[in-house]
C-alpha positions as protocol buffer text, in pm:
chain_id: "A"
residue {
  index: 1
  type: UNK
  ca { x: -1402 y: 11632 z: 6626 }
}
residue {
  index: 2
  type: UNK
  ca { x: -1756 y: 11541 z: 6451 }
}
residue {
  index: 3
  type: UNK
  ca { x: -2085 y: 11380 z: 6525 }
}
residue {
  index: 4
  type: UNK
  ca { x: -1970 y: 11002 z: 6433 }
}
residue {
  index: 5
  type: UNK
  ca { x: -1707 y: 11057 z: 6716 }
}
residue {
  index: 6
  type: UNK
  ca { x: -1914 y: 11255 z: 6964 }
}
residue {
  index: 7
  type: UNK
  ca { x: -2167 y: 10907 z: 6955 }
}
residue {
  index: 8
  type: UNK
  ca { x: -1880 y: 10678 z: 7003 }
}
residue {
  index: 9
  type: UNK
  ca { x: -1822 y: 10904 z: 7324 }
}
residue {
  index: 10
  type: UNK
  ca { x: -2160 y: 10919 z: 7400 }
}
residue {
  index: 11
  type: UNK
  ca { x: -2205 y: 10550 z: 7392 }
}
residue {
  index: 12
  type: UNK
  ca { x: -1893 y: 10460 z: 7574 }
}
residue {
  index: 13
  type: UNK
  ca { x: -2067 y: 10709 z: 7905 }
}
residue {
  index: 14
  type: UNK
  ca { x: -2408 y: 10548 z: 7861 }
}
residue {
  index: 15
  type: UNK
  ca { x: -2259 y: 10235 z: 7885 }
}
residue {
  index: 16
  type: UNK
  ca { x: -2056 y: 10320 z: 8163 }
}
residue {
  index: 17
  type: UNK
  ca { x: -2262 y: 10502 z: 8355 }
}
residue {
  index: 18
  type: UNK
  ca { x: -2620 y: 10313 z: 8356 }
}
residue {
  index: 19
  type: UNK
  ca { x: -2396 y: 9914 z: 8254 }
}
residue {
  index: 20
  type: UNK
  ca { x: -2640 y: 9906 z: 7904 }
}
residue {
  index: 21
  type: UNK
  ca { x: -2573 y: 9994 z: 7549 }
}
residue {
  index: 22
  type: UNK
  ca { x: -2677 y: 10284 z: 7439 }
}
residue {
  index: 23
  type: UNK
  ca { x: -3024 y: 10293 z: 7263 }
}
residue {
  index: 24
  type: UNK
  ca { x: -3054 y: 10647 z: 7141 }
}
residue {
  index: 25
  type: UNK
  ca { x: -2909 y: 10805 z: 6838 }
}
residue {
  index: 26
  type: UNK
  ca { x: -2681 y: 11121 z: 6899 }
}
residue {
  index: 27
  type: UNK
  ca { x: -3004 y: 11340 z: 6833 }
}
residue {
  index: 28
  type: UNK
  ca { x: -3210 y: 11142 z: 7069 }
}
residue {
  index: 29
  type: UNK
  ca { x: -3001 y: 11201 z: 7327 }
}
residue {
  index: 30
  type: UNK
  ca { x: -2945 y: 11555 z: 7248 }
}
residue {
  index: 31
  type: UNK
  ca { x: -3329 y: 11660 z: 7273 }
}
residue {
  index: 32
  type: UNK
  ca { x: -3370 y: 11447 z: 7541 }
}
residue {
  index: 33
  type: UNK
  ca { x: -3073 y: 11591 z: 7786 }
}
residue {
  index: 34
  type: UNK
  ca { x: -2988 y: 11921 z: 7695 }
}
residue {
  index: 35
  type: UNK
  ca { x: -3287 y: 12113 z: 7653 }
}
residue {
  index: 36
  type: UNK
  ca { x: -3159 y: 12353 z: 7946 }
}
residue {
  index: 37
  type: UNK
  ca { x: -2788 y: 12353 z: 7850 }
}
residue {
  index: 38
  type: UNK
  ca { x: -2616 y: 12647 z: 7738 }
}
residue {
  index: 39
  type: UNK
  ca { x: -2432 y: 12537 z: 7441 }
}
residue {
  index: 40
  type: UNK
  ca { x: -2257 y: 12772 z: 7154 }
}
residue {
  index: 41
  type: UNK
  ca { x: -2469 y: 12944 z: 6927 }
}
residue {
  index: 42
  type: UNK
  ca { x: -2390 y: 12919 z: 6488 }
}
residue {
  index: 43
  type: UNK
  ca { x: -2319 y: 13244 z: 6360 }
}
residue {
  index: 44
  type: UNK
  ca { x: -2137 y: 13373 z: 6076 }
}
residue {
  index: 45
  type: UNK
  ca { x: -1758 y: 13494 z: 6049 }
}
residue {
  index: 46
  type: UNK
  ca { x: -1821 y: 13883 z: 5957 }
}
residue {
  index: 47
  type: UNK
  ca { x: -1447 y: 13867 z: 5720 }
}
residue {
  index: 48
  type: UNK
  ca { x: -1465 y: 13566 z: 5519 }
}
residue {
  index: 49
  type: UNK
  ca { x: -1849 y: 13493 z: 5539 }
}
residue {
  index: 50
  type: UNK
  ca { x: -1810 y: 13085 z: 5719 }
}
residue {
  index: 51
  type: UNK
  ca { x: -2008 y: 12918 z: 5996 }
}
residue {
  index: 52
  type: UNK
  ca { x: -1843 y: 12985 z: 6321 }
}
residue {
  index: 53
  type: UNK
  ca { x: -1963 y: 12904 z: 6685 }
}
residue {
  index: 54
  type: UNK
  ca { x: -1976 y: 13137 z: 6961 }
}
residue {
  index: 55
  type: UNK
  ca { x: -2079 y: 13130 z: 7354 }
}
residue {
  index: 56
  type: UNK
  ca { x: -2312 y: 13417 z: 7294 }
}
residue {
  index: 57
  type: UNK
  ca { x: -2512 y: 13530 z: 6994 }
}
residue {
  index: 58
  type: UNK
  ca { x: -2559 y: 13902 z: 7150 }
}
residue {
  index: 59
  type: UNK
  ca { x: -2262 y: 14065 z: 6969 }
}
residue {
  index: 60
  type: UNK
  ca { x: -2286 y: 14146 z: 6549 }
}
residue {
  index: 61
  type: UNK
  ca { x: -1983 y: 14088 z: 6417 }
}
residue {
  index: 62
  type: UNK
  ca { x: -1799 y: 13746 z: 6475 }
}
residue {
  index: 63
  type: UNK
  ca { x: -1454 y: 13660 z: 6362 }
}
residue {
  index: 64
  type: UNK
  ca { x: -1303 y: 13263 z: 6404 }
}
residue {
  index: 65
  type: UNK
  ca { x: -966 y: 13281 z: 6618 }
}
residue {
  index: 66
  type: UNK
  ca { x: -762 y: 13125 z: 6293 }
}
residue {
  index: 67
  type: UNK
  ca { x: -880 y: 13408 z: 6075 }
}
residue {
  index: 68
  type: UNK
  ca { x: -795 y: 13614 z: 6390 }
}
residue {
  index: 69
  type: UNK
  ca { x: -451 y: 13551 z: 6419 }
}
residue {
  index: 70
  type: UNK
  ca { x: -391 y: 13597 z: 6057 }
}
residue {
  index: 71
  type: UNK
  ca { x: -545 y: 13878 z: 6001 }
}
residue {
  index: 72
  type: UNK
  ca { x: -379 y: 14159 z: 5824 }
}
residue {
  index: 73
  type: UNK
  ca { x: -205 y: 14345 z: 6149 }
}
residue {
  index: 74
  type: UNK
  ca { x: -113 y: 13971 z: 6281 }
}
residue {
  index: 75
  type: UNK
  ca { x: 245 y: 14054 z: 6169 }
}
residue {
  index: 76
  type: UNK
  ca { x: 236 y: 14351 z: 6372 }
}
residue {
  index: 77
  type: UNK
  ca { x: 108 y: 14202 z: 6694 }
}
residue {
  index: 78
  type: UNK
  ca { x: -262 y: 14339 z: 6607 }
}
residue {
  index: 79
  type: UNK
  ca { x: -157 y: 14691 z: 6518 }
}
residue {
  index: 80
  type: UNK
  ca { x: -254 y: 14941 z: 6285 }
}
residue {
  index: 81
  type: UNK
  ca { x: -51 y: 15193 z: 6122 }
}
residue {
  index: 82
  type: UNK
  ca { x: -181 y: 15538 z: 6356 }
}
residue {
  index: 83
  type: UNK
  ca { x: -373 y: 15743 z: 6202 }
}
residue {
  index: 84
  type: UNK
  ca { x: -583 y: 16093 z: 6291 }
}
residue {
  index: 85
  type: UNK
  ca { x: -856 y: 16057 z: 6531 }
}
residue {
  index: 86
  type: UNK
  ca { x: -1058 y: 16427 z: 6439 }
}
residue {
  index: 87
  type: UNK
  ca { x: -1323 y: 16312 z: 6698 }
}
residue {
  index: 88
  type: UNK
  ca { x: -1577 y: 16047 z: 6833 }
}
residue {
  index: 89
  type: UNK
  ca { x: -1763 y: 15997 z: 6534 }
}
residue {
  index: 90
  type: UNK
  ca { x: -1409 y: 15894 z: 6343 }
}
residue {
  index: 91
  type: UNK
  ca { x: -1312 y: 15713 z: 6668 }
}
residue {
  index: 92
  type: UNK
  ca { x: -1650 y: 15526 z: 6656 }
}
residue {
  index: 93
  type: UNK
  ca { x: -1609 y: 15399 z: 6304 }
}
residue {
  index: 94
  type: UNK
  ca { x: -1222 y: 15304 z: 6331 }
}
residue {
  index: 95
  type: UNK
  ca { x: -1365 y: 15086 z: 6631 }
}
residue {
  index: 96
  type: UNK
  ca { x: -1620 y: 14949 z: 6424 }
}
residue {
  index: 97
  type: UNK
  ca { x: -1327 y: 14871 z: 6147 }
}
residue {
  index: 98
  type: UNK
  ca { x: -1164 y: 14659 z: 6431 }
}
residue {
  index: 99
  type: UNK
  ca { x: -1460 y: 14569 z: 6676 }
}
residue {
  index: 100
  type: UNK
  ca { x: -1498 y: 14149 z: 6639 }
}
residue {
  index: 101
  type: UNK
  ca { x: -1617 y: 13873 z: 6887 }
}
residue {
  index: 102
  type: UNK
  ca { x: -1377 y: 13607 z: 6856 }
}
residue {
  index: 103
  type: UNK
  ca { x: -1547 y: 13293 z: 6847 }
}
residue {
  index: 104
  type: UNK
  ca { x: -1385 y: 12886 z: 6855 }
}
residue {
  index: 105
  type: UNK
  ca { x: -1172 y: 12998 z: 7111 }
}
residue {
  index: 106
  type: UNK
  ca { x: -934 y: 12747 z: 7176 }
}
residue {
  index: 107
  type: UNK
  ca { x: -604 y: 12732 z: 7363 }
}
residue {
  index: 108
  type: UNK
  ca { x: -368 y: 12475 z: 7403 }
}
residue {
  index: 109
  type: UNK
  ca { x: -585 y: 12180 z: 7297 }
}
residue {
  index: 110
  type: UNK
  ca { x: -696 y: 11963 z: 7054 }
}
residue {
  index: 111
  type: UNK
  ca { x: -972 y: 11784 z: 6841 }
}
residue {
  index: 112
  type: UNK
  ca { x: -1218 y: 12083 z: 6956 }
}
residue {
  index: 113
  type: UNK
  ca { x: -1519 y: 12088 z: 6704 }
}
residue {
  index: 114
  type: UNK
  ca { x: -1860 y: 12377 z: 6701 }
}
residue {
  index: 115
  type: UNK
  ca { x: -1689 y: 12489 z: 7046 }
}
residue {
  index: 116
  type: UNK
  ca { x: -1595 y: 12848 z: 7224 }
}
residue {
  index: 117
  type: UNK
  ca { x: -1394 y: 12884 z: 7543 }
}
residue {
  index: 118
  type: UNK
  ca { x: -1217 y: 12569 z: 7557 }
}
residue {
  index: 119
  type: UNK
  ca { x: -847 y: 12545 z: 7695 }
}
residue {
  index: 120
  type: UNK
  ca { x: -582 y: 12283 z: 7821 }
}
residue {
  index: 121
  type: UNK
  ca { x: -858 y: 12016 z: 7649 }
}
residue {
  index: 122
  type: UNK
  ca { x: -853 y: 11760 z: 7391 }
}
residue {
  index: 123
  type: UNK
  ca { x: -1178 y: 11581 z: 7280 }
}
residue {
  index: 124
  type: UNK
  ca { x: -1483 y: 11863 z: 7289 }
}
residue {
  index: 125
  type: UNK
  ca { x: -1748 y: 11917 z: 7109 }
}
residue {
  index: 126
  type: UNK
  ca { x: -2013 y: 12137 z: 7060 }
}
residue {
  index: 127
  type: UNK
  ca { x: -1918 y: 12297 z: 7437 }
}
residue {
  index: 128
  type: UNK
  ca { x: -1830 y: 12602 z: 7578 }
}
residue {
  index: 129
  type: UNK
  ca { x: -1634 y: 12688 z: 7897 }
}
residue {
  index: 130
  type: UNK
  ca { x: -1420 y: 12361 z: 7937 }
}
residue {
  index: 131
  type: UNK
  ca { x: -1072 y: 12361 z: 8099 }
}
residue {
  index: 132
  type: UNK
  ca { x: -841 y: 12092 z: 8143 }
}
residue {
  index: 133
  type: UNK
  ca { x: -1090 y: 11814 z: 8020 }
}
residue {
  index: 134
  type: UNK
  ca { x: -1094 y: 11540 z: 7760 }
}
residue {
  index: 135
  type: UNK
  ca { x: -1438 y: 11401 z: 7603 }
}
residue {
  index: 136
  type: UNK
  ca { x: -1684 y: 11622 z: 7697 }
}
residue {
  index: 137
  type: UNK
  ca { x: -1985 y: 11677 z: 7465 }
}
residue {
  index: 138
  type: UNK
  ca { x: -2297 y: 11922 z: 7413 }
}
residue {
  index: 139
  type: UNK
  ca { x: -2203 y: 12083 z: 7791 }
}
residue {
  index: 140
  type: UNK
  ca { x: -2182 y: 12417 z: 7925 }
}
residue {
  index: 141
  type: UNK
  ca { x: -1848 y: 12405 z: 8200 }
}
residue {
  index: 142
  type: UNK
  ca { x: -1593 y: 12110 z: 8295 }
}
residue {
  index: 143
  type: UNK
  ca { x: -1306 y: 12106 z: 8506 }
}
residue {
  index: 144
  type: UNK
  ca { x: -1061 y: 11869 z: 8530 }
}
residue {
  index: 145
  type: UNK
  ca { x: -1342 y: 11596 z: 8388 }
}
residue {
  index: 146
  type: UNK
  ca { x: -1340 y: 11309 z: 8125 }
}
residue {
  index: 147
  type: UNK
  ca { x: -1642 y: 11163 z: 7953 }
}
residue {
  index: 148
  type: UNK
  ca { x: -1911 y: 11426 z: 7980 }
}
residue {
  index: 149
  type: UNK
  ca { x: -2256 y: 11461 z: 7827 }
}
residue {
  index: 150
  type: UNK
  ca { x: -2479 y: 11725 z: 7860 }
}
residue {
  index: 151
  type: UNK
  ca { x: -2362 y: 11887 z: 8163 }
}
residue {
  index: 152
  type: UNK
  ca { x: -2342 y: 12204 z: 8359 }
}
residue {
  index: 153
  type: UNK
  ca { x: -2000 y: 12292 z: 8556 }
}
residue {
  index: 154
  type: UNK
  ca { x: -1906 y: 11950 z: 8667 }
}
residue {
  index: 155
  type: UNK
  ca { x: -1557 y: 11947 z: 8843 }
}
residue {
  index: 156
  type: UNK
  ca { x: -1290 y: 11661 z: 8844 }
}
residue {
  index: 157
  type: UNK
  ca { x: -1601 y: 11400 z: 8746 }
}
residue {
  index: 158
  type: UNK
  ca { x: -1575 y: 11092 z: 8507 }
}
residue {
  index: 159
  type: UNK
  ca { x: -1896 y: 10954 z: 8303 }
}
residue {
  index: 160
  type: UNK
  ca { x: -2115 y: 11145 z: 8415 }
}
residue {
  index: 161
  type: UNK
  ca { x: -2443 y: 11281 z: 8210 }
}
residue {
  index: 162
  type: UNK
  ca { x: -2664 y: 11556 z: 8333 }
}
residue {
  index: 163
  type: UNK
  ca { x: -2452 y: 11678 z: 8628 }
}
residue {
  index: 164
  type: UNK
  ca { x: -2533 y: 12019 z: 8756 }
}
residue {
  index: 165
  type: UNK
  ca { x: -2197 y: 12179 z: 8995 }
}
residue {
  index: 166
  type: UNK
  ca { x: -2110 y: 11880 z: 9112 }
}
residue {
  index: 167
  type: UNK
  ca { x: -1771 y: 11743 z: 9240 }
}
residue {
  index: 168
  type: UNK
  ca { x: -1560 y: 11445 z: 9213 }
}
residue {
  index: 169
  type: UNK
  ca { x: -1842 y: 11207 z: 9089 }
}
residue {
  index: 170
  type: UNK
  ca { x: -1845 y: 10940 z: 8856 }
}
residue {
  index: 171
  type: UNK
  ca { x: -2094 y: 10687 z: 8651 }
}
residue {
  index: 172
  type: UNK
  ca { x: -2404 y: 10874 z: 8741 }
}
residue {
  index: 173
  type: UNK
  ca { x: -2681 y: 11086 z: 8611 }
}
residue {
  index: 174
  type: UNK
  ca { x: -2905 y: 11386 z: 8717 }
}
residue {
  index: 175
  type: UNK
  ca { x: -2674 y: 11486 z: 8990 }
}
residue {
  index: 176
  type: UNK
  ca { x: -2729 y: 11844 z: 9131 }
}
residue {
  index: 177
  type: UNK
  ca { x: -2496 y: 12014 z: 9390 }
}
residue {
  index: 178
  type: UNK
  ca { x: -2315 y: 11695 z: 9520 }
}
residue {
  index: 179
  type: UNK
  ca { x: -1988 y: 11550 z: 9587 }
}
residue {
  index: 180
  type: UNK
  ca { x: -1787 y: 11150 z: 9605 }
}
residue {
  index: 181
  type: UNK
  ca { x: -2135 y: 11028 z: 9435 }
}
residue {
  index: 182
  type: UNK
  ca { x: -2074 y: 10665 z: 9196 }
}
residue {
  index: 183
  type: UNK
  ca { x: -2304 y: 10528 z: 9047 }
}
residue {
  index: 184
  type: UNK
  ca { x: -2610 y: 10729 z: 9125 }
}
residue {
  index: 185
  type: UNK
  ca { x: -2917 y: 10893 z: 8927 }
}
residue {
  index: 186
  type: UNK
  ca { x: -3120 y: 11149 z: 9026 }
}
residue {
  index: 187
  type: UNK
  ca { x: -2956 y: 11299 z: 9340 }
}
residue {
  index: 188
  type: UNK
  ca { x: -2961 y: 11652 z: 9464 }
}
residue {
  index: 189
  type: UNK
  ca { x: -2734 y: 11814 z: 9768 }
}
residue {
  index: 190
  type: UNK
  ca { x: -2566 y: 11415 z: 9864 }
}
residue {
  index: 191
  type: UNK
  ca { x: -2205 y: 11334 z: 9960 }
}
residue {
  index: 192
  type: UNK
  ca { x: -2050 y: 11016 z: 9971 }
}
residue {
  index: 193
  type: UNK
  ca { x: -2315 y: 10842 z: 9848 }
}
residue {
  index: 194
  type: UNK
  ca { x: -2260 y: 10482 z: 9627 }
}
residue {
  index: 195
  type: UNK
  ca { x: -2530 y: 10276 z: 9351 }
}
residue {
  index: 196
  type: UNK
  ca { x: -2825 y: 10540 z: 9489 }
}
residue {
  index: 197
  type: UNK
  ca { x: -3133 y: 10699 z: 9334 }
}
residue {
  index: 198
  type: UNK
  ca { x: -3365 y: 11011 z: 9372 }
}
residue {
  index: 199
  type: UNK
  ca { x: -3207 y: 11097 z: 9702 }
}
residue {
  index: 200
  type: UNK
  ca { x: -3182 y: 11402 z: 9853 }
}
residue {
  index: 201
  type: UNK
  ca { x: -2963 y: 11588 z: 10133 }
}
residue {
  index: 202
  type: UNK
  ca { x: -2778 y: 11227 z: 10257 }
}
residue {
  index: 203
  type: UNK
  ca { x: -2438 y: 11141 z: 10308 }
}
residue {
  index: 204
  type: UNK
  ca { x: -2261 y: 10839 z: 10311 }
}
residue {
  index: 205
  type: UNK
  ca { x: -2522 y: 10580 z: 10216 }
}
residue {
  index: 206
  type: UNK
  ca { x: -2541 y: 10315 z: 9948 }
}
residue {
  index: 207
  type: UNK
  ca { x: -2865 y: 10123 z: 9802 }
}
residue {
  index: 208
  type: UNK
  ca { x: -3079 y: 10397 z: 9894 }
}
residue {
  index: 209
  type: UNK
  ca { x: -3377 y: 10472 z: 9717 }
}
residue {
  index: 210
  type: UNK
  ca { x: -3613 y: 10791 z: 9798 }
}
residue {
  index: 211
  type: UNK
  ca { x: -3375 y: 10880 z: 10077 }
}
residue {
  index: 212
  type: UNK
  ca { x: -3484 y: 10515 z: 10186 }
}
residue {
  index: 213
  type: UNK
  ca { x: -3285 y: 10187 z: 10291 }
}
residue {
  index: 214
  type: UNK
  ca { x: -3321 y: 9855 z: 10035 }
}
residue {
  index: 215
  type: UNK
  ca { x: -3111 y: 9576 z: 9971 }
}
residue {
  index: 216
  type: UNK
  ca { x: -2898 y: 9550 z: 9718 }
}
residue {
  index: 217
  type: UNK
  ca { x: -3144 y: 9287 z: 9500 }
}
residue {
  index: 218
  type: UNK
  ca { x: -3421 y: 9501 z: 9581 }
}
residue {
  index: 219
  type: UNK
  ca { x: -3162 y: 9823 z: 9390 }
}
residue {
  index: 220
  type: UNK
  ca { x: -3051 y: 9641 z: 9125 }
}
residue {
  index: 221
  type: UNK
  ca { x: -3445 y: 9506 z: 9023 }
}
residue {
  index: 222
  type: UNK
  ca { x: -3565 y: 9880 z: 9055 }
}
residue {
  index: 223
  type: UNK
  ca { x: -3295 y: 10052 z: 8855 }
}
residue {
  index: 224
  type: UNK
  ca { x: -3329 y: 9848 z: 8562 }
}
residue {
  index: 225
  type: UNK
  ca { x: -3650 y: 9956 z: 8530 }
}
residue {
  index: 226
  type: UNK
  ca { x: -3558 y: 10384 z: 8570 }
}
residue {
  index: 227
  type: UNK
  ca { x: -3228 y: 10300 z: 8345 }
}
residue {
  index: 228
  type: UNK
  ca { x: -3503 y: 10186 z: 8071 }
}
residue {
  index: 229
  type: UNK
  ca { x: -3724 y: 10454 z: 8080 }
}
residue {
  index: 230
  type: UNK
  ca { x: -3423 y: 10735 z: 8155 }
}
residue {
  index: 231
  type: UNK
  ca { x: -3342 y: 10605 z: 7794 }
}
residue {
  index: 232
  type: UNK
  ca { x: -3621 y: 10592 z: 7589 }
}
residue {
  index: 233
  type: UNK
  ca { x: -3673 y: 10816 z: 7340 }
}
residue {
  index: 234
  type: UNK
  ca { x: -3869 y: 11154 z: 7370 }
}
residue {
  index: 235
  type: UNK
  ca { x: -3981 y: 11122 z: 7004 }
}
């Protein structure tokens, strides 16, 4: 996966999360939403010298999981031929010999691009900790999710951009420890909720506004106007 095909992604959620095209270059939008996402760091594969990407930067020595599983002792299920071990100082530098941080760690899925921790998924890019997802982009933890931007541990969620632990929500942004939201922006701690904005702690609600009640020409006027200035550019 690249950047041309992470903003075709990203501007297939926009539109189907907030009904406009997108506005924002891939750049935009990654300045704008993910200043506070954990995303994988570059660093540099310590046996052949390339860019890798890794969840965490805190380790020295980095080695992709290709060059891992080729590596000379691949053949022999990761083993060395045994040598001596006179004492900790020899044991300390045979570790050393050996002692890599795999990074691009990928099982069982495909199209994964400048990502770490990624299994049973197809689509990701520039991610880390995503399992059993497709399209997901510049997050930090999906579950069972499609179409993901700039997210933080969403679970069994569809087009959804800035969602923070929250469950089975779709077409919505800014969502923070909720559940059954669609199509809502802004909401912390709601259940059940439907076409809602900056809401907190309700349940079961639609049109709703400031935890208040409007109808539905009254939403549909007012969220225009947040949709337009949730997308414009920082810069």
């Amino acid at each position: 996966m690249n950047k041309v095909e992470a903003k075709e992604l990203l501007d297939k959620i926009i539109r189907q999360a907030f009904g406009v095209e997108n506005p924002l270059t891939l750049e935009q939008a990654v300045e704008k939403f993910t200043f506070d996402i954990r995303m994988p760091y570059k660093v540099v594969d310590s046996t052949d010298g390339s860019e890798t990407w890794a969840t965490s930067n805190n380790p020295t020595k980095f080695v992709k999981m290709d060059n891992a599983r080729n590596n000379e002792s691949s053949a022999s299920d990761g083993l060395y031929a045994t040598q001596p071990i006179a004492d900790l100082g020899e044991l300390l530098s045979k570790w050393d010999h050996i002692n890599f941080t795999t990074t691009e760690h990928a099982l069982d899925s495909l199209n994964v691009a400048e990502s770490d921790l990624v299994t049973q998924s197809e689509n990701v890019f520039h991610s880390t900790d995503v399992h059993r997802s497709k399209n997901v982009i510049y997050s930090d933890g999906a579950y069972d999710c499609e179409f993901i931007f700039a997210s933080q541990g969403p679970v069994q969620s569809t087009f959804c951009i800035r969602s923070d632990n929250s469950v089975r929500c779709a077409n919505s942004f800014g969502i923070t420890r909720s559940a059954d939201l669609t199509n809502c922006i802004m909401m912390h701690d709601c259940g059940d909720m439907q076409d809602s904005m900056f809401c907190t702690n309700m349940k079961g609600k639609q049109y709703c506004i400031a935890n208040m009640q409007f109808e539905k020409e009254e939403y549909e006027e007012i969220k225009k106007q947040v949709v337009q200035w949730i997308l414009t550019p920082t810069s």
